[in-house]
Amino acid sequence: MHILTLLADPNAWAALLTLTVLEIVLGIDNLVFISVLTSRLDPQRALRARRIGLSLAFVFRVIMLAGLTWLMGLTAPLFSIFHMGISWRDIIVIGGGLFLIAKATHEIHAEVEAREGEAEATSTARAFAGIIVQLVAIDLVFSLDSIITAIGMVEDLEVMIAAVVIAMIVMYAAAGPVGGFIAEHPTTKMLALAFLVLIGVALMADGFEFHIPRGYIYFSMAFAGAVELFNVLAKRNRRRRAGTPRT
């Protein structure tokens, strides 16, 4: 009966639409990380890693939604630093930010150095397992931030779960094209790594109660991405013109 009431409630549909859009936007961070992390794998393993990563993200979100009382307990302060309360949520977010900064910096260094033999190393089962472990760690961080945001916006658990399911379907559909585009164009991968550094800094700032509006970050990502897209299209057109014989 409660579900039927929600289906007939325009406010519930408005909340579902708003939360779904927000979950998709918040999932961009996760999607970029998964795409960058799997870009060194062969296509078959990259597809499997993306599926595992997105499935884990969905599972983490549903588990956290099911344990709302436990989740809200993570926001209770454990201790204070300079009159600033630090909770388990802050510790997890700060750790995730540090991890993103360290991982992105390492990948940027690897791209700049272009070490020989690295391509062969990424095809091993050990490298694949390492990527899955990293996906688990960062999925936990992004899921925590996403679900806490959902709890602050919507009161009905059914609406939260529906929004998460729809957002994950959209992310799953976009993961392949985004991952393939990043793997095909090295300059976009460098740009994505720079985004991860920016996201890591924002997560650390949130952990220390210094909120950086996400709109600024996403606008800068969209602007830089649009510029890079025009750059890729311009390169493609130049190659096409160069390959066309003169009459």
mmCIF file of C-alpha atoms in Angstrom:
data_model
loop_
_atom_site.group_PDB
_atom_site.id
_atom_site.type_symbol
_atom_site.label_atom_id
_atom_site.label_comp_id
_atom_site.label_asym_id
_atom_site.label_seq_id
_atom_site.Cartn_x
_atom_site.Cartn_y
_atom_site.Cartn_z
ATOM 1 C CA MET A 1 0.000 0.000 0.000
ATOM 2 C CA HIS A 2 2.848 2.356 0.813
ATOM 3 C CA ILE A 3 4.382 1.776 -2.630
ATOM 4 C CA LEU A 4 1.020 2.440 -4.325
ATOM 5 C CA THR A 5 0.749 5.676 -2.358
ATOM 6 C CA LEU A 6 4.202 6.732 -3.542
ATOM 7 C CA LEU A 7 3.322 5.936 -7.158
ATOM 8 C CA ALA A 8 0.349 8.264 -6.938
ATOM 9 C CA ASP A 9 2.264 11.035 -5.204
ATOM 10 C CA PRO A 10 3.663 13.752 -7.551
ATOM 11 C CA ASN A 11 6.099 14.823 -4.845
ATOM 12 C CA ALA A 12 7.592 11.327 -4.778
ATOM 13 C CA TRP A 13 8.105 11.420 -8.563
ATOM 14 C CA ALA A 14 9.711 14.856 -8.338
ATOM 15 C CA ALA A 15 11.996 13.600 -5.561
ATOM 16 C CA LEU A 16 12.871 10.520 -7.637
ATOM 17 C CA LEU A 17 13.775 12.632 -10.673
ATOM 18 C CA THR A 18 15.865 15.081 -8.645
ATOM 19 C CA LEU A 19 17.689 12.371 -6.716
ATOM 20 C CA THR A 20 18.320 10.295 -9.847
ATOM 21 C CA VAL A 21 19.954 13.246 -11.602
ATOM 22 C CA LEU A 22 22.020 13.958 -8.501
ATOM 23 C CA GLU A 23 23.100 10.313 -8.213
ATOM 24 C CA ILE A 24 24.145 10.293 -11.867
ATOM 25 C CA VAL A 25 26.172 13.469 -11.393
ATOM 26 C CA LEU A 26 27.788 12.112 -8.231
ATOM 27 C CA GLY A 27 28.522 8.880 -10.104
ATOM 28 C CA ILE A 28 30.646 10.734 -12.670
ATOM 29 C CA ASP A 29 33.575 10.661 -10.225
ATOM 30 C CA ASN A 30 33.264 6.902 -9.868
ATOM 31 C CA LEU A 31 32.871 6.414 -13.613
ATOM 32 C CA VAL A 32 35.996 8.428 -14.421
ATOM 33 C CA PHE A 33 38.027 6.447 -11.878
ATOM 34 C CA ILE A 34 36.826 3.086 -13.237
ATOM 35 C CA SER A 35 37.538 4.170 -16.827
ATOM 36 C CA VAL A 36 41.063 5.349 -15.994
ATOM 37 C CA LEU A 37 41.840 2.278 -13.911
ATOM 38 C CA THR A 38 40.767 -0.160 -16.630
ATOM 39 C CA SER A 39 42.358 1.712 -19.539
ATOM 40 C CA ARG A 40 45.579 -0.328 -19.285
ATOM 41 C CA LEU A 41 43.771 -3.679 -19.502
ATOM 42 C CA ASP A 42 42.923 -5.533 -22.686
ATOM 43 C CA PRO A 43 39.339 -4.917 -23.881
ATOM 44 C CA GLN A 44 37.926 -8.184 -22.526
ATOM 45 C CA ARG A 45 39.345 -7.752 -19.023
ATOM 46 C CA ALA A 46 38.536 -4.044 -19.030
ATOM 47 C CA LEU A 47 34.878 -4.901 -19.720
ATOM 48 C CA ARG A 48 34.861 -7.474 -16.912
ATOM 49 C CA ALA A 49 36.534 -5.034 -14.491
ATOM 50 C CA ARG A 50 34.004 -2.300 -15.332
ATOM 51 C CA ARG A 51 31.145 -4.719 -14.720
ATOM 52 C CA ILE A 52 32.590 -5.804 -11.396
ATOM 53 C CA GLY A 53 33.308 -2.214 -10.356
ATOM 54 C CA LEU A 54 29.808 -0.969 -11.152
ATOM 55 C CA SER A 55 28.200 -4.045 -9.568
ATOM 56 C CA LEU A 56 30.169 -3.432 -6.383
ATOM 57 C CA ALA A 57 29.145 0.226 -6.410
ATOM 58 C CA PHE A 58 25.494 -0.803 -6.656
ATOM 59 C CA VAL A 59 25.830 -3.426 -3.885
ATOM 60 C CA PHE A 60 27.553 -0.958 -1.547
ATOM 61 C CA ARG A 61 24.841 1.636 -2.105
ATOM 62 C CA VAL A 62 22.001 -0.823 -1.424
ATOM 63 C CA ILE A 63 23.711 -2.179 1.708
ATOM 64 C CA MET A 64 24.219 1.337 3.028
ATOM 65 C CA LEU A 65 20.621 2.228 2.291
ATOM 66 C CA ALA A 66 19.489 -0.875 4.195
ATOM 67 C CA GLY A 67 21.589 0.148 7.203
ATOM 68 C CA LEU A 68 20.508 3.767 7.539
ATOM 69 C CA THR A 69 20.853 3.790 11.337
ATOM 70 C CA TRP A 70 24.380 2.416 11.150
ATOM 71 C CA LEU A 71 25.253 4.796 8.316
ATOM 72 C CA MET A 72 24.077 7.886 10.174
ATOM 73 C CA GLY A 73 26.137 6.728 13.153
ATOM 74 C CA LEU A 74 29.237 7.180 10.996
ATOM 75 C CA THR A 75 28.626 10.929 11.038
ATOM 76 C CA ALA A 76 28.882 11.167 14.852
ATOM 77 C CA PRO A 77 32.150 12.903 15.904
ATOM 78 C CA LEU A 78 34.843 10.615 17.349
ATOM 79 C CA PHE A 79 37.340 13.292 18.334
ATOM 80 C CA SER A 80 38.138 16.921 17.610
ATOM 81 C CA ILE A 81 41.041 18.629 15.861
ATOM 82 C CA PHE A 82 41.266 22.394 16.327
ATOM 83 C CA HIS A 83 37.632 22.457 17.502
ATOM 84 C CA MET A 84 36.605 20.469 14.419
ATOM 85 C CA GLY A 85 34.742 17.184 14.964
ATOM 86 C CA ILE A 86 36.111 14.189 13.017
ATOM 87 C CA SER A 87 33.772 11.238 12.400
ATOM 88 C CA TRP A 88 34.228 7.845 10.744
ATOM 89 C CA ARG A 89 32.661 9.323 7.635
ATOM 90 C CA ASP A 90 35.289 12.094 7.624
ATOM 91 C CA ILE A 91 38.096 9.570 8.082
ATOM 92 C CA ILE A 92 36.827 7.429 5.187
ATOM 93 C CA VAL A 93 36.379 10.449 2.909
ATOM 94 C CA ILE A 94 39.813 11.877 3.771
ATOM 95 C CA GLY A 95 41.406 8.479 3.180
ATOM 96 C CA GLY A 96 39.590 8.175 -0.140
ATOM 97 C CA GLY A 97 40.779 11.623 -1.173
ATOM 98 C CA LEU A 98 44.367 10.751 -0.340
ATOM 99 C CA PHE A 99 44.023 7.495 -2.258
ATOM 100 C CA LEU A 100 42.691 9.285 -5.349
ATOM 101 C CA ILE A 101 45.468 11.881 -5.267
ATOM 102 C CA ALA A 102 48.152 9.206 -4.820
ATOM 103 C CA LYS A 103 46.692 6.944 -7.525
ATOM 104 C CA ALA A 104 46.232 9.759 -10.041
ATOM 105 C CA THR A 105 49.749 11.069 -9.377
ATOM 106 C CA HIS A 106 51.179 7.566 -9.870
ATOM 107 C CA GLU A 107 49.278 7.125 -13.145
ATOM 108 C CA ILE A 108 50.372 10.551 -14.410
ATOM 109 C CA HIS A 109 53.983 9.654 -13.624
ATOM 110 C CA ALA A 110 53.571 6.346 -15.475
ATOM 111 C CA GLU A 111 52.096 8.127 -18.513
ATOM 112 C CA VAL A 112 54.894 10.700 -18.590
ATOM 113 C CA GLU A 113 57.670 8.148 -18.109
ATOM 114 C CA ALA A 114 56.040 5.627 -20.506
ATOM 115 C CA ARG A 115 57.887 2.710 -18.965
ATOM 116 C CA GLU A 116 58.534 -0.186 -21.313
ATOM 117 C CA GLY A 117 56.912 -3.492 -20.510
ATOM 118 C CA GLU A 118 54.102 -1.923 -18.513
ATOM 119 C CA ALA A 119 51.533 -2.954 -21.096
ATOM 120 C CA GLU A 120 52.469 -6.618 -20.640
ATOM 121 C CA ALA A 121 52.294 -6.327 -16.877
ATOM 122 C CA THR A 122 48.712 -5.086 -16.912
ATOM 123 C CA SER A 123 47.527 -8.252 -18.685
ATOM 124 C CA THR A 124 48.385 -10.520 -15.745
ATOM 125 C CA ALA A 125 45.841 -11.877 -13.283
ATOM 126 C CA ARG A 126 47.703 -10.120 -10.468
ATOM 127 C CA ALA A 127 47.187 -6.718 -12.085
ATOM 128 C CA PHE A 128 43.510 -7.505 -12.633
ATOM 129 C CA ALA A 129 43.065 -8.503 -8.983
ATOM 130 C CA GLY A 130 44.834 -5.315 -7.882
ATOM 131 C CA ILE A 131 42.444 -3.214 -9.957
ATOM 132 C CA ILE A 132 39.440 -4.968 -8.391
ATOM 133 C CA VAL A 133 40.795 -4.249 -4.889
ATOM 134 C CA GLN A 134 41.224 -0.579 -5.776
ATOM 135 C CA LEU A 135 37.710 -0.468 -7.231
ATOM 136 C CA VAL A 136 36.313 -1.906 -3.981
ATOM 137 C CA ALA A 137 38.134 0.744 -1.930
ATOM 138 C CA ILE A 138 37.039 3.726 -3.988
ATOM 139 C CA ASP A 139 33.488 2.388 -4.496
ATOM 140 C CA LEU A 140 33.105 2.431 -0.721
ATOM 141 C CA VAL A 141 34.135 6.092 -0.544
ATOM 142 C CA PHE A 142 31.924 7.286 -3.411
ATOM 143 C CA SER A 143 28.974 5.176 -2.231
ATOM 144 C CA LEU A 144 29.214 6.632 1.259
ATOM 145 C CA ASP A 145 29.166 10.198 -0.040
ATOM 146 C CA SER A 146 26.344 9.451 -2.465
ATOM 147 C CA ILE A 147 24.030 7.748 0.030
ATOM 148 C CA ILE A 148 24.531 10.354 2.751
ATOM 149 C CA THR A 149 23.501 12.958 0.170
ATOM 150 C CA ALA A 150 20.425 10.879 -0.724
ATOM 151 C CA ILE A 151 19.402 10.560 2.933
ATOM 152 C CA GLY A 152 19.526 14.332 3.309
ATOM 153 C CA MET A 153 17.206 14.837 0.329
ATOM 154 C CA VAL A 154 14.595 12.071 0.473
ATOM 155 C CA GLU A 155 12.765 10.391 3.347
ATOM 156 C CA ASP A 156 11.369 7.301 1.569
ATOM 157 C CA LEU A 157 13.719 4.326 1.252
ATOM 158 C CA GLU A 158 11.894 3.074 -1.860
ATOM 159 C CA VAL A 159 12.583 6.340 -3.685
ATOM 160 C CA MET A 160 16.269 6.182 -2.712
ATOM 161 C CA ILE A 161 16.649 2.616 -3.977
ATOM 162 C CA ALA A 162 14.833 3.421 -7.243
ATOM 163 C CA ALA A 163 17.076 6.447 -7.845
ATOM 164 C CA VAL A 164 20.210 4.387 -7.163
ATOM 165 C CA VAL A 165 19.056 1.618 -9.537
ATOM 166 C CA ILE A 166 18.297 4.082 -12.360
ATOM 167 C CA ALA A 167 21.603 5.923 -11.833
ATOM 168 C CA MET A 168 23.564 2.657 -11.903
ATOM 169 C CA ILE A 169 21.853 1.606 -15.152
ATOM 170 C CA VAL A 170 22.867 4.916 -16.737
ATOM 171 C CA MET A 171 26.426 4.535 -15.428
ATOM 172 C CA TYR A 172 26.615 0.986 -16.766
ATOM 173 C CA ALA A 173 25.478 2.124 -20.212
ATOM 174 C CA ALA A 174 28.008 4.993 -20.223
ATOM 175 C CA ALA A 175 30.971 3.034 -18.794
ATOM 176 C CA GLY A 176 31.874 1.292 -22.057
ATOM 177 C CA PRO A 177 31.901 4.356 -24.346
ATOM 178 C CA VAL A 178 33.689 6.505 -21.754
ATOM 179 C CA GLY A 179 36.293 3.821 -21.053
ATOM 180 C CA GLY A 180 36.887 3.173 -24.745
ATOM 181 C CA PHE A 181 37.224 6.880 -25.502
ATOM 182 C CA ILE A 182 39.775 7.375 -22.708
ATOM 183 C CA ALA A 183 41.769 4.320 -23.796
ATOM 184 C CA GLU A 184 41.803 5.458 -27.436
ATOM 185 C CA HIS A 185 42.848 9.052 -26.739
ATOM 186 C CA PRO A 186 45.834 9.383 -24.359
ATOM 187 C CA THR A 187 45.320 13.124 -23.885
ATOM 188 C CA THR A 188 41.838 12.536 -22.469
ATOM 189 C CA LYS A 189 43.290 10.055 -20.005
ATOM 190 C CA MET A 190 45.694 12.705 -18.716
ATOM 191 C CA LEU A 191 42.758 15.083 -18.385
ATOM 192 C CA ALA A 192 40.770 12.440 -16.484
ATOM 193 C CA LEU A 193 43.713 11.902 -14.123
ATOM 194 C CA ALA A 194 43.812 15.648 -13.457
ATOM 195 C CA PHE A 195 40.095 15.446 -12.640
ATOM 196 C CA LEU A 196 40.801 12.662 -10.139
ATOM 197 C CA VAL A 197 43.362 14.854 -8.380
ATOM 198 C CA LEU A 198 40.771 17.624 -8.211
ATOM 199 C CA ILE A 199 38.129 15.231 -6.866
ATOM 200 C CA GLY A 200 40.595 13.885 -4.289
ATOM 201 C CA VAL A 201 41.312 17.400 -3.021
ATOM 202 C CA ALA A 202 37.554 18.078 -2.792
ATOM 203 C CA LEU A 203 37.011 14.873 -0.789
ATOM 204 C CA MET A 204 39.782 15.769 1.647
ATOM 205 C CA ALA A 205 38.351 19.260 2.048
ATOM 206 C CA ASP A 206 34.923 17.763 2.815
ATOM 207 C CA GLY A 207 36.503 15.530 5.443
ATOM 208 C CA PHE A 208 37.924 18.602 7.178
ATOM 209 C CA GLU A 209 34.538 20.379 6.989
ATOM 210 C CA PHE A 210 35.616 22.732 4.209
ATOM 211 C CA HIS A 211 33.005 22.230 1.522
ATOM 212 C CA ILE A 212 33.936 22.982 -2.068
ATOM 213 C CA PRO A 213 30.716 23.352 -4.108
ATOM 214 C CA ARG A 214 30.544 20.400 -6.481
ATOM 215 C CA GLY A 215 29.033 22.643 -9.148
ATOM 216 C CA TYR A 216 32.372 24.395 -9.579
ATOM 217 C CA ILE A 217 34.180 21.086 -9.988
ATOM 218 C CA TYR A 218 31.688 19.598 -12.421
ATOM 219 C CA PHE A 219 31.553 22.798 -14.478
ATOM 220 C CA SER A 220 35.348 22.841 -14.808
ATOM 221 C CA MET A 221 35.288 19.137 -15.765
ATOM 222 C CA ALA A 222 32.568 19.745 -18.364
ATOM 223 C CA PHE A 223 34.362 22.785 -19.809
ATOM 224 C CA ALA A 224 37.739 21.035 -20.034
ATOM 225 C CA GLY A 225 36.057 17.927 -21.441
ATOM 226 C CA ALA A 226 34.308 19.961 -24.136
ATOM 227 C CA VAL A 227 37.585 21.641 -25.117
ATOM 228 C CA GLU A 228 39.305 18.239 -25.306
ATOM 229 C CA LEU A 229 36.448 16.836 -27.385
ATOM 230 C CA PHE A 230 36.831 19.678 -29.922
ATOM 231 C CA ASN A 231 40.579 19.013 -29.925
ATOM 232 C CA VAL A 232 40.011 15.315 -30.692
ATOM 233 C CA LEU A 233 37.553 16.176 -33.478
ATOM 234 C CA ALA A 234 40.019 18.687 -34.944
ATOM 235 C CA LYS A 235 42.802 16.068 -34.958
ATOM 236 C CA ARG A 236 40.498 13.555 -36.623
ATOM 237 C CA ASN A 237 39.546 16.054 -39.330
ATOM 238 C CA ARG A 238 43.210 16.954 -39.947
ATOM 239 C CA ARG A 239 44.089 13.276 -40.373
ATOM 240 C CA ARG A 240 41.147 12.774 -42.707
ATOM 241 C CA ARG A 241 42.184 15.755 -44.856
ATOM 242 C CA ALA A 242 45.792 14.601 -44.853
ATOM 243 C CA GLY A 243 44.756 11.181 -46.104
ATOM 244 C CA THR A 244 42.567 12.555 -48.900
ATOM 245 C CA PRO A 245 44.473 12.654 -52.231
ATOM 246 C CA ARG A 246 44.538 15.966 -54.062
ATOM 247 C CA THR A 247 42.784 16.185 -57.392
#
